[in-house]
C-alpha positions as a Python dict, from the first residue, in 0.01 Angstrom:
ca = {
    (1, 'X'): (0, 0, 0),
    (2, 'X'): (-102, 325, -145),
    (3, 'X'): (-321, 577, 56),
    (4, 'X'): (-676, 653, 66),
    (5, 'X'): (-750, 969, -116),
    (6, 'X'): (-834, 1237, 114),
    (7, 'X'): (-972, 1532, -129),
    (8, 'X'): (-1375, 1536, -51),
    (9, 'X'): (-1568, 1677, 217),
    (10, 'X'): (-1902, 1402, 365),
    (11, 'X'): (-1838, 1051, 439),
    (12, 'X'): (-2099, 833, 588),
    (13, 'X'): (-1986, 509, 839),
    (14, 'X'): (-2242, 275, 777),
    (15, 'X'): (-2161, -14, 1072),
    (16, 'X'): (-2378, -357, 1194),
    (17, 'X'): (-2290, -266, 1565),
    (18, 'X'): (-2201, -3, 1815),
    (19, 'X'): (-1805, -46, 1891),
    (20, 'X'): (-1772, -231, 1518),
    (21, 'X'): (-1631, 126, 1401),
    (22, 'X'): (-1399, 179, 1711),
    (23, 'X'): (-1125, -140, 1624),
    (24, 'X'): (-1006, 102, 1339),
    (25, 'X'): (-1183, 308, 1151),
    (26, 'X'): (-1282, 589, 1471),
    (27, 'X'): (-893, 661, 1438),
    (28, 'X'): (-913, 757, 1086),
    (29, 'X'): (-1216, 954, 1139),
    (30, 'X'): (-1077, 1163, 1377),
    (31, 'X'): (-794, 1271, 1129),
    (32, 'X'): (-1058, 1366, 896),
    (33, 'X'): (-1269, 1517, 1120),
    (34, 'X'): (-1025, 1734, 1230),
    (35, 'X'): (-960, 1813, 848),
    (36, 'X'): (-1299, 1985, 920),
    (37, 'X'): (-1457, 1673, 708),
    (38, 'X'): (-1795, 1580, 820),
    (39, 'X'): (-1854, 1244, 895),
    (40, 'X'): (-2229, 1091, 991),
    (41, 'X'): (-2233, 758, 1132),
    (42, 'X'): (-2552, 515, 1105),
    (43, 'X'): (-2539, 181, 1272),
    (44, 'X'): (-2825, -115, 1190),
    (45, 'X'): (-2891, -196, 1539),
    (46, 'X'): (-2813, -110, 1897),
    (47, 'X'): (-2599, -431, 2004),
    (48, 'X'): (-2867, -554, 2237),
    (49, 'X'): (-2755, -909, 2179),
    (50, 'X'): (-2392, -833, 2251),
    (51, 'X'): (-2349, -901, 2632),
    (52, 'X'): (-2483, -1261, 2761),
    (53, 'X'): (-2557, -1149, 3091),
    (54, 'X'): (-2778, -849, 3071),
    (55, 'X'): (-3097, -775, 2958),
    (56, 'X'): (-3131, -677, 2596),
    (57, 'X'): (-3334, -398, 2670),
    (58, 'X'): (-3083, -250, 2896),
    (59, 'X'): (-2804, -345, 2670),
    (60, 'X'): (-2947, -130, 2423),
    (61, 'X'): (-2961, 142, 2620),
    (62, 'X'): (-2588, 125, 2722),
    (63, 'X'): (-2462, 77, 2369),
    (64, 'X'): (-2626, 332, 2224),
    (65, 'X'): (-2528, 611, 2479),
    (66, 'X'): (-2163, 448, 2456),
    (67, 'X'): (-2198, 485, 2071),
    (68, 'X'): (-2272, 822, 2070),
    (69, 'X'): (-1953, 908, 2352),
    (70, 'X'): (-1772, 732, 2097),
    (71, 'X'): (-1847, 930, 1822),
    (72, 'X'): (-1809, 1238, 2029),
    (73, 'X'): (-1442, 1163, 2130),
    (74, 'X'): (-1318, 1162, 1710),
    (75, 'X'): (-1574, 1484, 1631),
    (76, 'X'): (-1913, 1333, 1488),
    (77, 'X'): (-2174, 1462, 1649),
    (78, 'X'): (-2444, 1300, 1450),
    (79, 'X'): (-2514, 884, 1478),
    (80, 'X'): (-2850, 725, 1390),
    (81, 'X'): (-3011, 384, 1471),
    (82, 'X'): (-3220, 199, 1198),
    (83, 'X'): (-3333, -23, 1497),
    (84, 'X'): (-3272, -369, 1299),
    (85, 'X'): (-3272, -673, 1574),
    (86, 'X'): (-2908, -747, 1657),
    (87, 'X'): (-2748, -1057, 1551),
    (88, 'X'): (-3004, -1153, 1245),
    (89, 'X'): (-2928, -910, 991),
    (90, 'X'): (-3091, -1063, 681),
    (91, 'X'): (-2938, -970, 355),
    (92, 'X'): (-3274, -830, 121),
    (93, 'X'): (-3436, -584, -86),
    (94, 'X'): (-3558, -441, 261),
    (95, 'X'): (-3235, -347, 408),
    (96, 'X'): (-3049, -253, 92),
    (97, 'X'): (-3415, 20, 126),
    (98, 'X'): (-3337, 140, 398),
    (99, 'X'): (-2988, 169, 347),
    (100, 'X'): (-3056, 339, -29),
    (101, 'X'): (-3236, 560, 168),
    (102, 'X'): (-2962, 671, 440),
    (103, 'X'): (-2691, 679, 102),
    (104, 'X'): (-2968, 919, -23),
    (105, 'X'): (-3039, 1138, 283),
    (106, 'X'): (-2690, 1226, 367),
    (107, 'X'): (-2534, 1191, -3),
    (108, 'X'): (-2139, 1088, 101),
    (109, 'X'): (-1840, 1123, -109),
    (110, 'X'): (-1717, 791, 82),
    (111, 'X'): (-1888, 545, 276),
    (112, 'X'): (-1704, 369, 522),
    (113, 'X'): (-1798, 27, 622),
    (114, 'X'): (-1616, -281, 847),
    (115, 'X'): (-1496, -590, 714),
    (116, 'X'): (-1751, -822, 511),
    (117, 'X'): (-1505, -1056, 395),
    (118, 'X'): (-1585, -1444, 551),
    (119, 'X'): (-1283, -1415, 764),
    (120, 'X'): (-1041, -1182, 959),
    (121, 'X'): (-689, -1067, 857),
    (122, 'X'): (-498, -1338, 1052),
    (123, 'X'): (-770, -1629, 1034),
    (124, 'X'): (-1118, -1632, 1215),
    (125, 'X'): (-1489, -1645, 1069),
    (126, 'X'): (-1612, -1339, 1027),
    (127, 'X'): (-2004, -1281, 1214),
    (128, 'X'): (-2284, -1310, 982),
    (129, 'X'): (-2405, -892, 1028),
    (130, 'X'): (-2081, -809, 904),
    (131, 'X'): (-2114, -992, 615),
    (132, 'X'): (-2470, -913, 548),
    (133, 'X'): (-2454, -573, 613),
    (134, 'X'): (-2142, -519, 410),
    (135, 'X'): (-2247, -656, 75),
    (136, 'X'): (-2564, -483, 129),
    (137, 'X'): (-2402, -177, 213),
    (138, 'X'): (-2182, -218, -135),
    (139, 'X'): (-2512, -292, -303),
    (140, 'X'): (-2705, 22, -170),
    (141, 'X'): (-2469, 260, -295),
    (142, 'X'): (-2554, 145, -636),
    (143, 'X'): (-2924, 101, -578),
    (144, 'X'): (-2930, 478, -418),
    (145, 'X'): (-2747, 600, -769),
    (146, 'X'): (-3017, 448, -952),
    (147, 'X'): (-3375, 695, -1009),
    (148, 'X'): (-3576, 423, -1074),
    (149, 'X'): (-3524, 186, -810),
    (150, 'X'): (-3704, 246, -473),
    (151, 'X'): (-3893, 497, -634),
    (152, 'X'): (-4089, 465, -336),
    (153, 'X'): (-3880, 651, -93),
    (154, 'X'): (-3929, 987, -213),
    (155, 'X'): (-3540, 1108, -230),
    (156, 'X'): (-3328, 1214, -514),
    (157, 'X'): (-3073, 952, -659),
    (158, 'X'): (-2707, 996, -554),
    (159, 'X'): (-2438, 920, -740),
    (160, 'X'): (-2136, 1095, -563),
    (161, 'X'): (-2009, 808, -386),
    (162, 'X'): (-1619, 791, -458),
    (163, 'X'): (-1549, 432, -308),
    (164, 'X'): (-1649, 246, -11),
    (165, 'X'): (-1388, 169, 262),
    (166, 'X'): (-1386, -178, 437),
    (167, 'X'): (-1162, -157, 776),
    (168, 'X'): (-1032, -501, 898),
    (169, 'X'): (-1040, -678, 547),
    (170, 'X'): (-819, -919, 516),
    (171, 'X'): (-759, -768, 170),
    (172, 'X'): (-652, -408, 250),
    (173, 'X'): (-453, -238, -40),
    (174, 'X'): (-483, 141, 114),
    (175, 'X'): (-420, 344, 447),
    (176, 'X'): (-517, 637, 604),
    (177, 'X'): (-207, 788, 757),
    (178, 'X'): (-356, 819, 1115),
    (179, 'X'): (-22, 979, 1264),
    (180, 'X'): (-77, 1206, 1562),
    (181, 'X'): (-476, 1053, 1621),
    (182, 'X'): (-379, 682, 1761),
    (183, 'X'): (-488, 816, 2115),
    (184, 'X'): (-812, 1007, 2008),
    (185, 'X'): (-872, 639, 1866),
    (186, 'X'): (-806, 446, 2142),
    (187, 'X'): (-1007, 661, 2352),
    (188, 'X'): (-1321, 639, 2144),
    (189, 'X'): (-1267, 268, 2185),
    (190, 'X'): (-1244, 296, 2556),
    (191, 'X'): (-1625, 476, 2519),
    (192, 'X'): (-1777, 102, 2514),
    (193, 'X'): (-1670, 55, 2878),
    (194, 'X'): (-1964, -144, 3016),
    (195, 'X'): (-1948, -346, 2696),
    (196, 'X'): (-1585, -435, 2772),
    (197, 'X'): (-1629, -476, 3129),
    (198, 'X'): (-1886, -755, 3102),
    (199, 'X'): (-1732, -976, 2824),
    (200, 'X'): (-1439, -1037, 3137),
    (201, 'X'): (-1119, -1048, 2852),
    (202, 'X'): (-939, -784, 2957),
    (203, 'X'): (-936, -630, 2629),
    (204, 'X'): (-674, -389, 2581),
    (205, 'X'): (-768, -93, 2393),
    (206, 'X'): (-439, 78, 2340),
    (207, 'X'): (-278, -246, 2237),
    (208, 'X'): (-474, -344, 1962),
    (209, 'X'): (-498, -49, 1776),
    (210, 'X'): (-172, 35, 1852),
    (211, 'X'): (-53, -371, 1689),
    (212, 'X'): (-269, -279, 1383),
    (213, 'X'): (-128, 118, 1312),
    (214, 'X'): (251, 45, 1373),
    (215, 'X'): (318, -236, 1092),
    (216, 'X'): (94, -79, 903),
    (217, 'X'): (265, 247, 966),
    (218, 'X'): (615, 90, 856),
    (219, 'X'): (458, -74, 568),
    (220, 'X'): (325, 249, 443),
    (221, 'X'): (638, 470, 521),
    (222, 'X'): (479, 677, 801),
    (223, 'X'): (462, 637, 1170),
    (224, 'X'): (113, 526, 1217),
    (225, 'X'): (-125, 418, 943),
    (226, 'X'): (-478, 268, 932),
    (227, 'X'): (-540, -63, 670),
    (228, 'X'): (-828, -75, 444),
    (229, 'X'): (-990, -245, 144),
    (230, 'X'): (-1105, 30, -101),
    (231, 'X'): (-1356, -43, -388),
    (232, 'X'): (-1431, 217, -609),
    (233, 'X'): (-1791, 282, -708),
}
């Protein structure tokens, strides 16, 4: 594995859902943000499809005040909503707008994404926002360094994104040594308590991250390391 170069300054986490950022890619944010790096976050929808038992108004409510504790907890203090519906993302000229238009407004260095691969590292379809939203995440960055497409939107091409990091790919090359941050990253996870509490698993926070960051920690020759698939831009 070779790591994830760490010599720029903005990075924008572009995610479907609120919590999709905290299984492994909050922990490496909090490293940079403590790097003084500034990191924006902006997240399709609100996850008001995510719990079966509650009302989707409510559960977008919950989610999006537990997304923005989680952020808090690894230093970003700013997280936006495009206010897509949950759970039918539809790959399109419209999203990869709106998404130009984020890649535009807060011109990253690096955007960092989840997983769009069809499956998970160890077997398991992947869910159809990830995939949608990832490939049109990939596309945006291209459409946003282009001046004469969406024209419309009124914002100045960017062309400054490095590469695009995809956490939970099945196909991760690169880490982010994440040594001395596993806990700030297991307590942003913790943030989505009341989305936890009602899917009645008893996930355990500490234990997953900490069964991703160790082998990948000994892989990578440190003592804890984050995976991810980098594609340069």
């Amino acid at each position: 594995m070779e790591p994830v170069p760490e010599d720029w300054d903005r990075a924008l986490a572009i995610v479907a859902h609120p919590d999709d950022l905290e299984y492994g890619g909050s922990t490496a944010v909090a490293k940079w943000t403590s790097q003084g790096k500034r990191v924006t976050q902006v997240l399709a929808t609100r996850g008001e499809a995510g719990i079966d038992g509650m009302d989707p108004d409510e559960v977008r409510r919950v989610r999006t005040l537990e997304q923005i504790e989680a952020a808090r907890r690894v230093g970003v203090e700013n997280v936006e909503f495009l206010d897509l519906p949950d759970g039918v993302l539809e790959y399109g000229l419209p999203l990869r707008r709106l998404l130009a238009a984020a890649i535009r407004r807060h011109r990253p260095e690096v955007v960092l994404l989840v997983n769009f691969r069809e499956t998970f590292p160890g077997g398991g379809f992947n869910m159809a926002d990830h995939r949608v939203l990832g490939l049109a995440v990939a596309d945006a960055i291209r459409d946003a360094a282009n001046r004469w497409v969406f024209r419309d939107l009124g914002l100045e091409p960017w062309q400054g994104v490095r590469f695009a990091l995809f956490g939970g790919s099945p196909q991760a090359g690169h880490y982010v040594d994440v040594t001395g941050h596993l806990q700030d990253g297991i307590d942003s996870l913790l943030a989505h308590e009341v989305y936890f509490g009602n899917l009645g698993a008893g996930f355990d926070a500490a234990a997953f991250l900490t069964g991703i960051v160790e082998p990948t920690g000994r892989a990578a020759g440190v003592e804890h390391a984050m995976p991810f698939e980098m594609i340069e831009t």
